[in-house]
């Protein structure tokens, strides 16, 4: 069986067999290396008790969907995150990352989303987070209400800083991948920080990195992170927040 996806470089349609999902291939048009992505779940389809509303984001780590509980958490709007085939095929120690996800998702710190449901079995791994109504990424929020007043900017930064400070103290973890797409904000100014604590486990996986795995954005990485791959204390989060 085949399905089509677009080359990330030249945007031409590429046809791939399902057996190559999650594998590195070359684009037949521009010869650039491509990771064959997972086919997206269809809107209105049911996945493990959740109805898909729309795709929220897609990275080399996972695809996230806005969904609503059908047989699980009935009627509740959630964020469903499914690890990519590329990640699952190339991380020989995914248990380490999954343990961090469970730890941070149950930390009960204001400013971090709660993990509501999960399944960790081969071929059926997913994580379900609370999803605040009408929350947007920080980038999306800014583009909608531009310009943000100085007062609102200070309040947003203060809330992010307070949440990070509590997480450093309680969990002894740093974010290492703080960027606008990893911060959600609703119309009341409540913030939700995503991907907390995952970076360290992923950075230690040379097999993933050597195959082009990347979820970081150099624009928000501290100098020591960019130059030496080291970001081992809260200063890197403070730099990114700045």
JSON list of C-alpha atoms in Angstrom, two decimals:
[
{"chain": "A", "resi": 1, "resn": "UNK", "atom": "CA", "xyz": [0.00, 0.00, 0.00]},
{"chain": "A", "resi": 2, "resn": "UNK", "atom": "CA", "xyz": [1.13, 3.56, -0.75]},
{"chain": "A", "resi": 3, "resn": "UNK", "atom": "CA", "xyz": [0.35, 7.03, 0.55]},
{"chain": "A", "resi": 4, "resn": "UNK", "atom": "CA", "xyz": [1.49, 10.52, -0.41]},
{"chain": "A", "resi": 5, "resn": "UNK", "atom": "CA", "xyz": [3.30, 13.15, 1.66]},
{"chain": "A", "resi": 6, "resn": "UNK", "atom": "CA", "xyz": [5.06, 16.39, 0.75]},
{"chain": "A", "resi": 7, "resn": "UNK", "atom": "CA", "xyz": [8.82, 16.82, 0.66]},
{"chain": "A", "resi": 8, "resn": "UNK", "atom": "CA", "xyz": [9.81, 19.20, 3.45]},
{"chain": "A", "resi": 9, "resn": "UNK", "atom": "CA", "xyz": [12.34, 20.89, 1.13]},
{"chain": "A", "resi": 10, "resn": "UNK", "atom": "CA", "xyz": [10.83, 21.16, -2.38]},
{"chain": "A", "resi": 11, "resn": "UNK", "atom": "CA", "xyz": [7.14, 20.57, -1.39]},
{"chain": "A", "resi": 12, "resn": "UNK", "atom": "CA", "xyz": [6.57, 18.05, -4.18]},
{"chain": "A", "resi": 13, "resn": "UNK", "atom": "CA", "xyz": [4.36, 15.04, -3.48]},
{"chain": "A", "resi": 14, "resn": "UNK", "atom": "CA", "xyz": [6.27, 11.86, -2.66]},
{"chain": "A", "resi": 15, "resn": "UNK", "atom": "CA", "xyz": [4.72, 8.41, -2.71]},
{"chain": "A", "resi": 16, "resn": "UNK", "atom": "CA", "xyz": [5.89, 5.92, -0.10]},
{"chain": "A", "resi": 17, "resn": "UNK", "atom": "CA", "xyz": [5.01, 2.39, 0.89]},
{"chain": "A", "resi": 18, "resn": "UNK", "atom": "CA", "xyz": [3.62, 1.95, 4.40]},
{"chain": "A", "resi": 19, "resn": "UNK", "atom": "CA", "xyz": [6.57, -0.26, 5.33]},
{"chain": "A", "resi": 20, "resn": "UNK", "atom": "CA", "xyz": [8.82, 2.85, 5.12]},
{"chain": "A", "resi": 21, "resn": "UNK", "atom": "CA", "xyz": [6.87, 4.93, 7.64]},
{"chain": "A", "resi": 22, "resn": "UNK", "atom": "CA", "xyz": [9.36, 6.30, 10.14]},
{"chain": "A", "resi": 23, "resn": "UNK", "atom": "CA", "xyz": [12.35, 5.61, 7.89]},
{"chain": "A", "resi": 24, "resn": "UNK", "atom": "CA", "xyz": [14.81, 7.98, 6.20]},
{"chain": "A", "resi": 25, "resn": "UNK", "atom": "CA", "xyz": [14.37, 8.18, 2.41]},
{"chain": "A", "resi": 26, "resn": "UNK", "atom": "CA", "xyz": [15.59, 10.50, -0.36]},
{"chain": "A", "resi": 27, "resn": "UNK", "atom": "CA", "xyz": [13.23, 12.81, -2.22]},
{"chain": "A", "resi": 28, "resn": "UNK", "atom": "CA", "xyz": [13.16, 11.72, -5.90]},
{"chain": "A", "resi": 29, "resn": "UNK", "atom": "CA", "xyz": [12.88, 15.38, -6.98]},
{"chain": "A", "resi": 30, "resn": "UNK", "atom": "CA", "xyz": [15.51, 17.22, -4.91]},
{"chain": "A", "resi": 31, "resn": "UNK", "atom": "CA", "xyz": [17.40, 14.30, -3.31]},
{"chain": "A", "resi": 32, "resn": "UNK", "atom": "CA", "xyz": [16.99, 15.75, 0.20]},
{"chain": "A", "resi": 33, "resn": "UNK", "atom": "CA", "xyz": [16.73, 13.34, 3.13]},
{"chain": "A", "resi": 34, "resn": "UNK", "atom": "CA", "xyz": [13.18, 12.84, 4.35]},
{"chain": "A", "resi": 35, "resn": "UNK", "atom": "CA", "xyz": [11.60, 11.03, 7.26]},
{"chain": "A", "resi": 36, "resn": "UNK", "atom": "CA", "xyz": [8.46, 9.29, 6.02]},
{"chain": "A", "resi": 37, "resn": "UNK", "atom": "CA", "xyz": [5.79, 10.68, 8.39]},
{"chain": "A", "resi": 38, "resn": "UNK", "atom": "CA", "xyz": [2.93, 8.83, 9.98]},
{"chain": "A", "resi": 39, "resn": "UNK", "atom": "CA", "xyz": [-0.35, 9.25, 8.08]},
{"chain": "A", "resi": 40, "resn": "UNK", "atom": "CA", "xyz": [-2.51, 11.71, 10.04]},
{"chain": "A", "resi": 41, "resn": "UNK", "atom": "CA", "xyz": [-5.65, 10.48, 11.79]},
{"chain": "A", "resi": 42, "resn": "UNK", "atom": "CA", "xyz": [-8.84, 11.56, 10.03]},
{"chain": "A", "resi": 43, "resn": "UNK", "atom": "CA", "xyz": [-11.04, 14.23, 11.59]},
{"chain": "A", "resi": 44, "resn": "UNK", "atom": "CA", "xyz": [-14.07, 12.64, 13.32]},
{"chain": "A", "resi": 45, "resn": "UNK", "atom": "CA", "xyz": [-12.31, 9.27, 13.51]},
{"chain": "A", "resi": 46, "resn": "UNK", "atom": "CA", "xyz": [-12.11, 7.48, 16.87]},
{"chain": "A", "resi": 47, "resn": "UNK", "atom": "CA", "xyz": [-8.72, 6.62, 18.33]},
{"chain": "A", "resi": 48, "resn": "UNK", "atom": "CA", "xyz": [-8.64, 4.56, 21.54]},
{"chain": "A", "resi": 49, "resn": "UNK", "atom": "CA", "xyz": [-11.84, 6.15, 22.85]},
{"chain": "A", "resi": 50, "resn": "UNK", "atom": "CA", "xyz": [-11.16, 9.73, 21.68]},
{"chain": "A", "resi": 51, "resn": "UNK", "atom": "CA", "xyz": [-12.73, 11.53, 18.70]},
{"chain": "A", "resi": 52, "resn": "UNK", "atom": "CA", "xyz": [-10.24, 13.52, 16.61]},
{"chain": "A", "resi": 53, "resn": "UNK", "atom": "CA", "xyz": [-11.22, 17.18, 16.15]},
{"chain": "A", "resi": 54, "resn": "UNK", "atom": "CA", "xyz": [-8.15, 18.56, 14.38]},
{"chain": "A", "resi": 55, "resn": "UNK", "atom": "CA", "xyz": [-4.41, 18.14, 14.12]},
{"chain": "A", "resi": 56, "resn": "UNK", "atom": "CA", "xyz": [-2.60, 20.47, 16.53]},
{"chain": "A", "resi": 57, "resn": "UNK", "atom": "CA", "xyz": [1.07, 20.00, 15.72]},
{"chain": "A", "resi": 58, "resn": "UNK", "atom": "CA", "xyz": [3.55, 17.51, 14.33]},
{"chain": "A", "resi": 59, "resn": "UNK", "atom": "CA", "xyz": [7.25, 17.07, 15.16]},
{"chain": "A", "resi": 60, "resn": "UNK", "atom": "CA", "xyz": [9.84, 14.34, 14.85]},
{"chain": "A", "resi": 61, "resn": "UNK", "atom": "CA", "xyz": [8.82, 13.26, 18.37]},
{"chain": "A", "resi": 62, "resn": "UNK", "atom": "CA", "xyz": [5.05, 13.03, 18.04]},
{"chain": "A", "resi": 63, "resn": "UNK", "atom": "CA", "xyz": [1.85, 14.23, 16.45]},
{"chain": "A", "resi": 64, "resn": "UNK", "atom": "CA", "xyz": [-0.64, 16.07, 18.65]},
{"chain": "A", "resi": 65, "resn": "UNK", "atom": "CA", "xyz": [-4.37, 16.27, 18.05]},
{"chain": "A", "resi": 66, "resn": "UNK", "atom": "CA", "xyz": [-7.15, 18.21, 19.65]},
{"chain": "A", "resi": 67, "resn": "UNK", "atom": "CA", "xyz": [-9.71, 15.56, 20.55]},
{"chain": "A", "resi": 68, "resn": "UNK", "atom": "CA", "xyz": [-12.78, 15.00, 22.69]},
{"chain": "A", "resi": 69, "resn": "UNK", "atom": "CA", "xyz": [-13.46, 12.02, 24.91]},
{"chain": "A", "resi": 70, "resn": "UNK", "atom": "CA", "xyz": [-15.89, 9.52, 23.42]},
{"chain": "A", "resi": 71, "resn": "UNK", "atom": "CA", "xyz": [-15.81, 6.33, 25.51]},
{"chain": "A", "resi": 72, "resn": "UNK", "atom": "CA", "xyz": [-12.85, 7.62, 27.56]},
{"chain": "A", "resi": 73, "resn": "UNK", "atom": "CA", "xyz": [-13.27, 10.89, 29.52]},
{"chain": "A", "resi": 74, "resn": "UNK", "atom": "CA", "xyz": [-16.66, 11.45, 27.78]},
{"chain": "A", "resi": 75, "resn": "UNK", "atom": "CA", "xyz": [-17.20, 14.99, 26.50]},
{"chain": "A", "resi": 76, "resn": "UNK", "atom": "CA", "xyz": [-13.86, 16.32, 27.76]},
{"chain": "A", "resi": 77, "resn": "UNK", "atom": "CA", "xyz": [-11.67, 18.23, 25.31]},
{"chain": "A", "resi": 78, "resn": "UNK", "atom": "CA", "xyz": [-8.11, 16.92, 25.45]},
{"chain": "A", "resi": 79, "resn": "UNK", "atom": "CA", "xyz": [-4.74, 17.03, 23.72]},
{"chain": "A", "resi": 80, "resn": "UNK", "atom": "CA", "xyz": [-3.87, 13.60, 22.33]},
{"chain": "A", "resi": 81, "resn": "UNK", "atom": "CA", "xyz": [-0.18, 13.02, 21.65]},
{"chain": "A", "resi": 82, "resn": "UNK", "atom": "CA", "xyz": [1.03, 9.99, 19.70]},
{"chain": "A", "resi": 83, "resn": "UNK", "atom": "CA", "xyz": [4.80, 9.26, 19.46]},
{"chain": "A", "resi": 84, "resn": "UNK", "atom": "CA", "xyz": [6.05, 9.12, 15.87]},
{"chain": "A", "resi": 85, "resn": "UNK", "atom": "CA", "xyz": [7.08, 5.86, 14.22]},
{"chain": "A", "resi": 86, "resn": "UNK", "atom": "CA", "xyz": [10.47, 7.48, 13.56]},
{"chain": "A", "resi": 87, "resn": "UNK", "atom": "CA", "xyz": [11.01, 8.05, 17.28]},
{"chain": "A", "resi": 88, "resn": "UNK", "atom": "CA", "xyz": [9.74, 4.63, 18.34]},
{"chain": "A", "resi": 89, "resn": "UNK", "atom": "CA", "xyz": [11.94, 2.84, 15.78]},
{"chain": "A", "resi": 90, "resn": "UNK", "atom": "CA", "xyz": [15.11, 4.69, 16.77]},
{"chain": "A", "resi": 91, "resn": "UNK", "atom": "CA", "xyz": [15.01, 5.12, 20.54]},
{"chain": "A", "resi": 92, "resn": "UNK", "atom": "CA", "xyz": [16.24, 1.91, 22.15]},
{"chain": "A", "resi": 93, "resn": "UNK", "atom": "CA", "xyz": [15.44, 3.35, 25.60]},
{"chain": "A", "resi": 94, "resn": "UNK", "atom": "CA", "xyz": [12.03, 4.95, 25.11]},
{"chain": "A", "resi": 95, "resn": "UNK", "atom": "CA", "xyz": [11.11, 3.82, 28.63]},
{"chain": "A", "resi": 96, "resn": "UNK", "atom": "CA", "xyz": [13.34, 6.58, 30.01]},
{"chain": "A", "resi": 97, "resn": "UNK", "atom": "CA", "xyz": [11.43, 9.27, 28.11]},
{"chain": "A", "resi": 98, "resn": "UNK", "atom": "CA", "xyz": [8.05, 7.75, 28.99]},
{"chain": "A", "resi": 99, "resn": "UNK", "atom": "CA", "xyz": [8.98, 7.77, 32.68]},
{"chain": "A", "resi": 100, "resn": "UNK", "atom": "CA", "xyz": [9.76, 11.49, 32.46]},
{"chain": "A", "resi": 101, "resn": "UNK", "atom": "CA", "xyz": [6.43, 12.10, 30.70]},
{"chain": "A", "resi": 102, "resn": "UNK", "atom": "CA", "xyz": [4.57, 10.31, 33.51]},
{"chain": "A", "resi": 103, "resn": "UNK", "atom": "CA", "xyz": [6.59, 12.11, 36.19]},
{"chain": "A", "resi": 104, "resn": "UNK", "atom": "CA", "xyz": [6.10, 15.63, 34.83]},
{"chain": "A", "resi": 105, "resn": "UNK", "atom": "CA", "xyz": [2.49, 14.96, 33.78]},
{"chain": "A", "resi": 106, "resn": "UNK", "atom": "CA", "xyz": [1.55, 14.10, 37.36]},
{"chain": "A", "resi": 107, "resn": "UNK", "atom": "CA", "xyz": [3.64, 16.79, 39.11]},
{"chain": "A", "resi": 108, "resn": "UNK", "atom": "CA", "xyz": [0.53, 18.92, 39.72]},
{"chain": "A", "resi": 109, "resn": "UNK", "atom": "CA", "xyz": [2.37, 22.22, 39.30]},
{"chain": "A", "resi": 110, "resn": "UNK", "atom": "CA", "xyz": [0.36, 25.21, 38.14]},
{"chain": "A", "resi": 111, "resn": "UNK", "atom": "CA", "xyz": [1.36, 26.12, 34.60]},
{"chain": "A", "resi": 112, "resn": "UNK", "atom": "CA", "xyz": [1.99, 22.54, 33.46]},
{"chain": "A", "resi": 113, "resn": "UNK", "atom": "CA", "xyz": [-0.73, 20.37, 31.86]},
{"chain": "A", "resi": 114, "resn": "UNK", "atom": "CA", "xyz": [-1.94, 17.30, 33.70]},
{"chain": "A", "resi": 115, "resn": "UNK", "atom": "CA", "xyz": [-1.59, 13.89, 32.12]},
{"chain": "A", "resi": 116, "resn": "UNK", "atom": "CA", "xyz": [-5.10, 12.43, 32.14]},
{"chain": "A", "resi": 117, "resn": "UNK", "atom": "CA", "xyz": [-4.67, 9.12, 30.37]},
{"chain": "A", "resi": 118, "resn": "UNK", "atom": "CA", "xyz": [-1.98, 7.05, 28.66]},
{"chain": "A", "resi": 119, "resn": "UNK", "atom": "CA", "xyz": [-1.19, 3.65, 27.21]},
{"chain": "A", "resi": 120, "resn": "UNK", "atom": "CA", "xyz": [2.37, 2.43, 26.81]},
{"chain": "A", "resi": 121, "resn": "UNK", "atom": "CA", "xyz": [2.34, -0.81, 24.88]},
{"chain": "A", "resi": 122, "resn": "UNK", "atom": "CA", "xyz": [4.02, -1.58, 21.53]},
{"chain": "A", "resi": 123, "resn": "UNK", "atom": "CA", "xyz": [1.90, -0.35, 18.64]},
{"chain": "A", "resi": 124, "resn": "UNK", "atom": "CA", "xyz": [-0.50, 1.45, 20.93]},
{"chain": "A", "resi": 125, "resn": "UNK", "atom": "CA", "xyz": [1.39, 4.20, 22.77]},
{"chain": "A", "resi": 126, "resn": "UNK", "atom": "CA", "xyz": [-0.29, 7.55, 23.40]},
{"chain": "A", "resi": 127, "resn": "UNK", "atom": "CA", "xyz": [-0.61, 10.28, 26.03]},
{"chain": "A", "resi": 128, "resn": "UNK", "atom": "CA", "xyz": [-3.68, 12.38, 26.80]},
{"chain": "A", "resi": 129, "resn": "UNK", "atom": "CA", "xyz": [-3.31, 15.82, 28.40]},
{"chain": "A", "resi": 130, "resn": "UNK", "atom": "CA", "xyz": [-5.80, 18.34, 29.65]},
{"chain": "A", "resi": 131, "resn": "UNK", "atom": "CA", "xyz": [-6.55, 20.97, 27.01]},
{"chain": "A", "resi": 132, "resn": "UNK", "atom": "CA", "xyz": [-7.75, 24.39, 28.07]},
{"chain": "A", "resi": 133, "resn": "UNK", "atom": "CA", "xyz": [-10.57, 25.74, 25.93]},
{"chain": "A", "resi": 134, "resn": "UNK", "atom": "CA", "xyz": [-9.38, 28.09, 23.16]},
{"chain": "A", "resi": 135, "resn": "UNK", "atom": "CA", "xyz": [-5.76, 28.02, 24.34]},
{"chain": "A", "resi": 136, "resn": "UNK", "atom": "CA", "xyz": [-3.22, 28.88, 21.65]},
{"chain": "A", "resi": 137, "resn": "UNK", "atom": "CA", "xyz": [0.52, 28.68, 21.39]},
{"chain": "A", "resi": 138, "resn": "UNK", "atom": "CA", "xyz": [2.26, 31.84, 22.55]},
{"chain": "A", "resi": 139, "resn": "UNK", "atom": "CA", "xyz": [3.14, 32.62, 18.92]},
{"chain": "A", "resi": 140, "resn": "UNK", "atom": "CA", "xyz": [-0.48, 32.22, 17.82]},
{"chain": "A", "resi": 141, "resn": "UNK", "atom": "CA", "xyz": [-1.74, 34.31, 20.71]},
{"chain": "A", "resi": 142, "resn": "UNK", "atom": "CA", "xyz": [0.70, 37.09, 19.93]},
{"chain": "A", "resi": 143, "resn": "UNK", "atom": "CA", "xyz": [-0.23, 37.20, 16.25]},
{"chain": "A", "resi": 144, "resn": "UNK", "atom": "CA", "xyz": [-3.91, 37.45, 17.12]},
{"chain": "A", "resi": 145, "resn": "UNK", "atom": "CA", "xyz": [-3.76, 40.26, 19.66]},
{"chain": "A", "resi": 146, "resn": "UNK", "atom": "CA", "xyz": [-0.68, 42.18, 18.47]},
{"chain": "A", "resi": 147, "resn": "UNK", "atom": "CA", "xyz": [0.65, 44.35, 19.84]},
{"chain": "A", "resi": 148, "resn": "UNK", "atom": "CA", "xyz": [0.69, 42.86, 23.34]},
{"chain": "A", "resi": 149, "resn": "UNK", "atom": "CA", "xyz": [0.86, 45.61, 25.94]},
{"chain": "A", "resi": 150, "resn": "UNK", "atom": "CA", "xyz": [3.90, 45.91, 28.17]},
{"chain": "A", "resi": 151, "resn": "UNK", "atom": "CA", "xyz": [1.72, 45.04, 31.17]},
{"chain": "A", "resi": 152, "resn": "UNK", "atom": "CA", "xyz": [0.40, 41.85, 29.57]},
{"chain": "A", "resi": 153, "resn": "UNK", "atom": "CA", "xyz": [3.89, 40.86, 28.43]},
{"chain": "A", "resi": 154, "resn": "UNK", "atom": "CA", "xyz": [5.21, 41.21, 31.99]},
{"chain": "A", "resi": 155, "resn": "UNK", "atom": "CA", "xyz": [2.33, 39.14, 33.36]},
{"chain": "A", "resi": 156, "resn": "UNK", "atom": "CA", "xyz": [2.91, 36.34, 30.84]},
{"chain": "A", "resi": 157, "resn": "UNK", "atom": "CA", "xyz": [6.66, 36.26, 31.49]},
{"chain": "A", "resi": 158, "resn": "UNK", "atom": "CA", "xyz": [6.07, 36.32, 35.26]},
{"chain": "A", "resi": 159, "resn": "UNK", "atom": "CA", "xyz": [3.70, 33.33, 35.08]},
{"chain": "A", "resi": 160, "resn": "UNK", "atom": "CA", "xyz": [6.14, 31.32, 32.95]},
{"chain": "A", "resi": 161, "resn": "UNK", "atom": "CA", "xyz": [9.04, 32.17, 35.28]},
{"chain": "A", "resi": 162, "resn": "UNK", "atom": "CA", "xyz": [7.05, 31.23, 38.40]},
{"chain": "A", "resi": 163, "resn": "UNK", "atom": "CA", "xyz": [5.97, 27.90, 36.90]},
{"chain": "A", "resi": 164, "resn": "UNK", "atom": "CA", "xyz": [9.55, 27.06, 35.86]},
{"chain": "A", "resi": 165, "resn": "UNK", "atom": "CA", "xyz": [10.88, 28.01, 39.29]},
{"chain": "A", "resi": 166, "resn": "UNK", "atom": "CA", "xyz": [8.42, 25.66, 41.03]},
{"chain": "A", "resi": 167, "resn": "UNK", "atom": "CA", "xyz": [9.32, 22.87, 38.62]},
{"chain": "A", "resi": 168, "resn": "UNK", "atom": "CA", "xyz": [13.06, 23.34, 39.20]},
{"chain": "A", "resi": 169, "resn": "UNK", "atom": "CA", "xyz": [12.52, 23.15, 42.96]},
{"chain": "A", "resi": 170, "resn": "UNK", "atom": "CA", "xyz": [9.99, 20.29, 43.05]},
{"chain": "A", "resi": 171, "resn": "UNK", "atom": "CA", "xyz": [11.24, 18.03, 40.25]},
{"chain": "A", "resi": 172, "resn": "UNK", "atom": "CA", "xyz": [14.89, 19.13, 39.96]},
{"chain": "A", "resi": 173, "resn": "UNK", "atom": "CA", "xyz": [14.40, 19.26, 36.19]},
{"chain": "A", "resi": 174, "resn": "UNK", "atom": "CA", "xyz": [14.95, 21.98, 33.63]},
{"chain": "A", "resi": 175, "resn": "UNK", "atom": "CA", "xyz": [13.05, 22.47, 30.41]},
{"chain": "A", "resi": 176, "resn": "UNK", "atom": "CA", "xyz": [15.93, 22.82, 27.88]},
{"chain": "A", "resi": 177, "resn": "UNK", "atom": "CA", "xyz": [13.51, 23.41, 25.03]},
{"chain": "A", "resi": 178, "resn": "UNK", "atom": "CA", "xyz": [11.51, 26.48, 26.00]},
{"chain": "A", "resi": 179, "resn": "UNK", "atom": "CA", "xyz": [10.18, 28.28, 22.90]},
{"chain": "A", "resi": 180, "resn": "UNK", "atom": "CA", "xyz": [6.91, 29.99, 21.89]},
{"chain": "A", "resi": 181, "resn": "UNK", "atom": "CA", "xyz": [5.41, 26.83, 20.36]},
{"chain": "A", "resi": 182, "resn": "UNK", "atom": "CA", "xyz": [5.88, 25.03, 23.69]},
{"chain": "A", "resi": 183, "resn": "UNK", "atom": "CA", "xyz": [3.85, 27.58, 25.64]},
{"chain": "A", "resi": 184, "resn": "UNK", "atom": "CA", "xyz": [0.07, 27.71, 25.37]},
{"chain": "A", "resi": 185, "resn": "UNK", "atom": "CA", "xyz": [-2.00, 30.62, 26.64]},
{"chain": "A", "resi": 186, "resn": "UNK", "atom": "CA", "xyz": [-5.76, 31.11, 26.87]},
{"chain": "A", "resi": 187, "resn": "UNK", "atom": "CA", "xyz": [-7.85, 34.26, 26.61]},
{"chain": "A", "resi": 188, "resn": "UNK", "atom": "CA", "xyz": [-7.70, 34.76, 30.38]},
{"chain": "A", "resi": 189, "resn": "UNK", "atom": "CA", "xyz": [-3.90, 34.78, 30.33]},
{"chain": "A", "resi": 190, "resn": "UNK", "atom": "CA", "xyz": [-3.44, 31.32, 31.88]},
{"chain": "A", "resi": 191, "resn": "UNK", "atom": "CA", "xyz": [-0.30, 29.61, 30.63]},
{"chain": "A", "resi": 192, "resn": "UNK", "atom": "CA", "xyz": [0.54, 25.96, 30.02]},
{"chain": "A", "resi": 193, "resn": "UNK", "atom": "CA", "xyz": [4.14, 24.86, 29.40]},
{"chain": "A", "resi": 194, "resn": "UNK", "atom": "CA", "xyz": [4.60, 21.80, 27.19]},
{"chain": "A", "resi": 195, "resn": "UNK", "atom": "CA", "xyz": [7.52, 19.35, 26.72]},
{"chain": "A", "resi": 196, "resn": "UNK", "atom": "CA", "xyz": [8.95, 19.96, 30.18]},
{"chain": "A", "resi": 197, "resn": "UNK", "atom": "CA", "xyz": [11.88, 17.73, 31.12]},
{"chain": "A", "resi": 198, "resn": "UNK", "atom": "CA", "xyz": [11.94, 15.69, 27.90]},
{"chain": "A", "resi": 199, "resn": "UNK", "atom": "CA", "xyz": [14.98, 17.29, 26.30]},
{"chain": "A", "resi": 200, "resn": "UNK", "atom": "CA", "xyz": [17.70, 15.64, 28.39]},
{"chain": "A", "resi": 201, "resn": "UNK", "atom": "CA", "xyz": [16.58, 12.11, 27.56]},
{"chain": "A", "resi": 202, "resn": "UNK", "atom": "CA", "xyz": [16.38, 12.94, 23.84]},
{"chain": "A", "resi": 203, "resn": "UNK", "atom": "CA", "xyz": [19.77, 14.68, 23.76]},
{"chain": "A", "resi": 204, "resn": "UNK", "atom": "CA", "xyz": [21.38, 11.55, 25.16]},
{"chain": "A", "resi": 205, "resn": "UNK", "atom": "CA", "xyz": [20.17, 9.43, 22.25]},
{"chain": "A", "resi": 206, "resn": "UNK", "atom": "CA", "xyz": [22.93, 9.55, 19.63]},
{"chain": "A", "resi": 207, "resn": "UNK", "atom": "CA", "xyz": [21.05, 7.15, 17.34]},
{"chain": "A", "resi": 208, "resn": "UNK", "atom": "CA", "xyz": [18.17, 9.60, 17.05]},
{"chain": "A", "resi": 209, "resn": "UNK", "atom": "CA", "xyz": [20.38, 12.65, 16.63]},
{"chain": "A", "resi": 210, "resn": "UNK", "atom": "CA", "xyz": [22.57, 11.01, 14.00]},
{"chain": "A", "resi": 211, "resn": "UNK", "atom": "CA", "xyz": [19.47, 10.34, 11.90]},
{"chain": "A", "resi": 212, "resn": "UNK", "atom": "CA", "xyz": [18.42, 13.99, 11.89]},
{"chain": "A", "resi": 213, "resn": "UNK", "atom": "CA", "xyz": [16.10, 14.06, 14.91]},
{"chain": "A", "resi": 214, "resn": "UNK", "atom": "CA", "xyz": [15.54, 17.65, 16.01]},
{"chain": "A", "resi": 215, "resn": "UNK", "atom": "CA", "xyz": [12.85, 19.38, 18.07]},
{"chain": "A", "resi": 216, "resn": "UNK", "atom": "CA", "xyz": [15.01, 22.31, 19.22]},
{"chain": "A", "resi": 217, "resn": "UNK", "atom": "CA", "xyz": [15.10, 25.86, 17.84]},
{"chain": "A", "resi": 218, "resn": "UNK", "atom": "CA", "xyz": [18.53, 27.51, 17.82]},
{"chain": "A", "resi": 219, "resn": "UNK", "atom": "CA", "xyz": [16.93, 30.96, 18.28]},
{"chain": "A", "resi": 220, "resn": "UNK", "atom": "CA", "xyz": [16.05, 30.08, 21.89]},
{"chain": "A", "resi": 221, "resn": "UNK", "atom": "CA", "xyz": [19.08, 27.95, 22.79]},
{"chain": "A", "resi": 222, "resn": "UNK", "atom": "CA", "xyz": [21.66, 29.38, 25.19]},
{"chain": "A", "resi": 223, "resn": "UNK", "atom": "CA", "xyz": [25.24, 29.86, 23.86]},
{"chain": "A", "resi": 224, "resn": "UNK", "atom": "CA", "xyz": [26.64, 26.94, 25.86]},
{"chain": "A", "resi": 225, "resn": "UNK", "atom": "CA", "xyz": [23.84, 24.73, 24.52]},
{"chain": "A", "resi": 226, "resn": "UNK", "atom": "CA", "xyz": [24.62, 25.65, 20.91]},
{"chain": "A", "resi": 227, "resn": "UNK", "atom": "CA", "xyz": [28.41, 25.50, 21.25]},
{"chain": "A", "resi": 228, "resn": "UNK", "atom": "CA", "xyz": [28.87, 22.51, 23.56]},
{"chain": "A", "resi": 229, "resn": "UNK", "atom": "CA", "xyz": [25.52, 20.77, 23.77]},
{"chain": "A", "resi": 230, "resn": "UNK", "atom": "CA", "xyz": [25.47, 21.52, 27.48]},
{"chain": "A", "resi": 231, "resn": "UNK", "atom": "CA", "xyz": [22.51, 23.08, 29.24]},
{"chain": "A", "resi": 232, "resn": "UNK", "atom": "CA", "xyz": [22.48, 21.64, 32.72]},
{"chain": "A", "resi": 233, "resn": "UNK", "atom": "CA", "xyz": [21.06, 24.35, 34.96]},
{"chain": "A", "resi": 234, "resn": "UNK", "atom": "CA", "xyz": [18.14, 26.81, 35.03]},
{"chain": "A", "resi": 235, "resn": "UNK", "atom": "CA", "xyz": [20.21, 29.49, 33.31]},
{"chain": "A", "resi": 236, "resn": "UNK", "atom": "CA", "xyz": [19.44, 27.92, 29.92]},
{"chain": "A", "resi": 237, "resn": "UNK", "atom": "CA", "xyz": [15.68, 28.27, 30.60]},
{"chain": "A", "resi": 238, "resn": "UNK", "atom": "CA", "xyz": [16.14, 31.88, 31.73]},
{"chain": "A", "resi": 239, "resn": "UNK", "atom": "CA", "xyz": [18.04, 32.61, 28.50]},
{"chain": "A", "resi": 240, "resn": "UNK", "atom": "CA", "xyz": [15.26, 31.02, 26.41]},
{"chain": "A", "resi": 241, "resn": "UNK", "atom": "CA", "xyz": [12.58, 32.93, 28.29]},
{"chain": "A", "resi": 242, "resn": "UNK", "atom": "CA", "xyz": [14.42, 36.18, 27.65]}
]
